[in-house]
PDB file of C-alpha atoms in Angstrom:
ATOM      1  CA  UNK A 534     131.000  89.697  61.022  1.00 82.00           C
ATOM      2  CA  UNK A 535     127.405  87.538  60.561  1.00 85.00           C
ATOM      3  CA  UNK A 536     125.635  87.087  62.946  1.00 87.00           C
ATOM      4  CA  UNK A 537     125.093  83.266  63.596  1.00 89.00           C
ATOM      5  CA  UNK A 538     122.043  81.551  65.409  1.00 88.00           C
ATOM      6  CA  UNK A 539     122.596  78.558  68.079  1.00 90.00           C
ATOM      7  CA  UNK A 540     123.220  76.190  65.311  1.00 92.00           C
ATOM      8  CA  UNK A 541     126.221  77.911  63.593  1.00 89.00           C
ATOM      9  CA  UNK A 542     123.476  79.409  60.385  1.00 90.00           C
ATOM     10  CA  UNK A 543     123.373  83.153  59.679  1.00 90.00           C
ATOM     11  CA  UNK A 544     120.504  85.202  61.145  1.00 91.00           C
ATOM     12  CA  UNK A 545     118.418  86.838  58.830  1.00 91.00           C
ATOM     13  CA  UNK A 546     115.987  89.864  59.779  1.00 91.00           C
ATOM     14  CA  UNK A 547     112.712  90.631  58.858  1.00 91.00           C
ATOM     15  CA  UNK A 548     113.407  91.219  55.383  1.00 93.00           C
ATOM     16  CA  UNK A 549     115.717  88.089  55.003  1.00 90.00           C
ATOM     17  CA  UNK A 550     118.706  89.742  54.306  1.00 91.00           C
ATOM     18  CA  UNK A 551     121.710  88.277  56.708  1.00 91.00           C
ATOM     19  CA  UNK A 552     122.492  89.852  59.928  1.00 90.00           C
ATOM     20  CA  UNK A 553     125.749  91.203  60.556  1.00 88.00           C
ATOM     21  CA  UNK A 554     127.523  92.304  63.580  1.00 82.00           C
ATOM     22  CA  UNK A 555     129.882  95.484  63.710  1.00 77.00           C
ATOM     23  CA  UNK A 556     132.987  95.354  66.492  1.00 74.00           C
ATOM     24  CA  UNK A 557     134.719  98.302  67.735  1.00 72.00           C
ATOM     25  CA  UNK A 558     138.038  97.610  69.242  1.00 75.00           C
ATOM     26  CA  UNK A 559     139.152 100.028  71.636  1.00 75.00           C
ATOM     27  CA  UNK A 560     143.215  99.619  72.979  1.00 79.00           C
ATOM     28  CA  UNK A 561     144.747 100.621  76.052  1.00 78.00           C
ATOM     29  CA  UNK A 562     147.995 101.662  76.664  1.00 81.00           C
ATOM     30  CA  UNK A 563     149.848 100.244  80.205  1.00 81.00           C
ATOM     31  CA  UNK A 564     149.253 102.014  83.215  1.00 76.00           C
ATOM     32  CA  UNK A 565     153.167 102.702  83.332  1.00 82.00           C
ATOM     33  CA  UNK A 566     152.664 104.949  79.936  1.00 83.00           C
ATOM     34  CA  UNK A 567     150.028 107.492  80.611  1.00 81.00           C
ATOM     35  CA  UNK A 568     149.746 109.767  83.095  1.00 78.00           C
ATOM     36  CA  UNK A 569     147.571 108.588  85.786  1.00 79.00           C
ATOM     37  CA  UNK A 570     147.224 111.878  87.396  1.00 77.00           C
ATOM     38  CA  UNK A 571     144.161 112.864  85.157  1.00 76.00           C
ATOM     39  CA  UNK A 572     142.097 110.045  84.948  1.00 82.00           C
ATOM     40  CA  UNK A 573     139.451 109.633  87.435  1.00 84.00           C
ATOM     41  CA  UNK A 574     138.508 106.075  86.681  1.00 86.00           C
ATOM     42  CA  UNK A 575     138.083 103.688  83.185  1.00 85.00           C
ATOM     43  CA  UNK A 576     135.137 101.379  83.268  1.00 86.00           C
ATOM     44  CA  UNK A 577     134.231  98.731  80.706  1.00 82.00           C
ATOM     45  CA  UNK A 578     130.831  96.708  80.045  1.00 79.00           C
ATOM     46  CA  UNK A 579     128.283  95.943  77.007  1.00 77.00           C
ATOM     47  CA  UNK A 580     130.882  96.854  74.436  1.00 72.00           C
ATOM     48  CA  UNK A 581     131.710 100.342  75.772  1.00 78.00           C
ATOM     49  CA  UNK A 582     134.686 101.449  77.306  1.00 81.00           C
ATOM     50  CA  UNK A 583     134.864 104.746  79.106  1.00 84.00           C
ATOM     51  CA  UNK A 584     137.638 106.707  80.310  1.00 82.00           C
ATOM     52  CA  UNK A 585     136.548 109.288  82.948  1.00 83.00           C
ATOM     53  CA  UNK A 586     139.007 112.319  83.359  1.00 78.00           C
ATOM     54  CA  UNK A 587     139.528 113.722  86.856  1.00 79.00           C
ATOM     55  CA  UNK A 588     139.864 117.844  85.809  1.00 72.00           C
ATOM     56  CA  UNK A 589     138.860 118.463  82.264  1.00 70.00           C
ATOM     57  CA  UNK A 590     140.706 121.803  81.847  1.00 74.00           C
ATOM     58  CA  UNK A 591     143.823 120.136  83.110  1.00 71.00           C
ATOM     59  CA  UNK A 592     143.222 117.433  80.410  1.00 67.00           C
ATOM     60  CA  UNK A 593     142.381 120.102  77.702  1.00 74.00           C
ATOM     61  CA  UNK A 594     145.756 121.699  78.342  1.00 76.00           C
ATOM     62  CA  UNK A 595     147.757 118.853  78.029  1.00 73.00           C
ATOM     63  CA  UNK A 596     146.534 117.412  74.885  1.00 72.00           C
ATOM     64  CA  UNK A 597     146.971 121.303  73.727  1.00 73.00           C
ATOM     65  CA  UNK A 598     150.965 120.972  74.747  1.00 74.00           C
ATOM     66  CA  UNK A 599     150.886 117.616  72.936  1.00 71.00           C
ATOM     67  CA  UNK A 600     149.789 118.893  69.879  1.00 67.00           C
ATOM     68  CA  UNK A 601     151.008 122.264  69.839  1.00 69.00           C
ATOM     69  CA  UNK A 602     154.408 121.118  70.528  1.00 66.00           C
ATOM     70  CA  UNK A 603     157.141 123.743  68.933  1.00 55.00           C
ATOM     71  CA  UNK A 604     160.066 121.390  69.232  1.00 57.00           C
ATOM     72  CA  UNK A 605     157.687 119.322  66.665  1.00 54.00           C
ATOM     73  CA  UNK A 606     159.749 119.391  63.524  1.00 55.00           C
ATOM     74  CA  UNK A 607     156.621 120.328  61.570  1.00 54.00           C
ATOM     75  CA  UNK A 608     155.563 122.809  63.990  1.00 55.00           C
ATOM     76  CA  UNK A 609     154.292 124.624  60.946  1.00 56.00           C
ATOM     77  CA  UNK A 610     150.948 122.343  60.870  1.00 61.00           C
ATOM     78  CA  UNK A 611     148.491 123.410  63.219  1.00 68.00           C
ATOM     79  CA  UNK A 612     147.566 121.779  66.526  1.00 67.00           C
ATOM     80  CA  UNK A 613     144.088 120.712  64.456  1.00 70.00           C
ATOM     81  CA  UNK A 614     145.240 118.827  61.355  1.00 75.00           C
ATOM     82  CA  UNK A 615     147.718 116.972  63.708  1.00 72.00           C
ATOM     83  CA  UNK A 616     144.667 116.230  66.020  1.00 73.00           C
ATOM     84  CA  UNK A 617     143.125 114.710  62.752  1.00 75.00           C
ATOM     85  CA  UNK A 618     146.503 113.290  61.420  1.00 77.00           C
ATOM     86  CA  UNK A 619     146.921 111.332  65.062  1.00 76.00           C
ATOM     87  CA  UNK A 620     143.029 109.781  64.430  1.00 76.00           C
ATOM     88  CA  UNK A 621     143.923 108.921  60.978  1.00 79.00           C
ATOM     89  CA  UNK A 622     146.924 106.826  61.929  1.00 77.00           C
ATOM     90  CA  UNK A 623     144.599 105.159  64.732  1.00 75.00           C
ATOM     91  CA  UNK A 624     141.724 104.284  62.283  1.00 73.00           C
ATOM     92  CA  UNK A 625     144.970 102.723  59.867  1.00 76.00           C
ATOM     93  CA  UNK A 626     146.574 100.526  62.487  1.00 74.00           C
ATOM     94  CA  UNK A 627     143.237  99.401  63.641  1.00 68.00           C
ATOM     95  CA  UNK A 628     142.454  98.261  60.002  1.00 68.00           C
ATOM     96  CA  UNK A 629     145.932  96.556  59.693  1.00 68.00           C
ATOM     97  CA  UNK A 630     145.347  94.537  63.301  1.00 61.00           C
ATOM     98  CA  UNK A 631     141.932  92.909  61.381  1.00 56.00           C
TER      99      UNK A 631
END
């Protein structure tokens, strides 16, 4: 997005070239859909949101049952590409909610 001044005009740096601004959007799910029982606490503030677990080996071994599931009807594809498959789909949808 440019970056406008207090009058509504694009800012321009140094070099005059326009200023732009770069979002990130980050999305929660409900309280009622994730386990609560490993997060320790989810701040927000200056554009960054954090999500502090409580026990990281307990969090570690459930994203490893998540994506090493073997009732997974591709359980041939390792626990990696769907770990890369999962961010692809999130970097998609975010692009189709702009």
């Amino acid at each position: 997005m440019p970056l406008l001044d207090e009058f509504g005009k694009p800012r321009l740096d140094k070099n005059g070239n326009q200023i732009i601004s770069h979002e990130t959007n980050v999305y929660l799910k409900s309280s009622d859909e994730v386990d609560p029982s490993v997060i320790d606490k989810v701040t927000s503030g200056n554009g960054i949101t954090t999500v502090k677990l409580k026990d990281s080996d307990k969090a570690k071994e459930r994203l490893y049952k998540y994506f090493n599931n073997s009732d997974d009807e591709n359980n041939n594809i390792s626990a990696v590409e769907k770990l890369l498959s999962a961010i692809t789909q999130g970097v998609r949808n975010d692009n189709q909610d702009r």
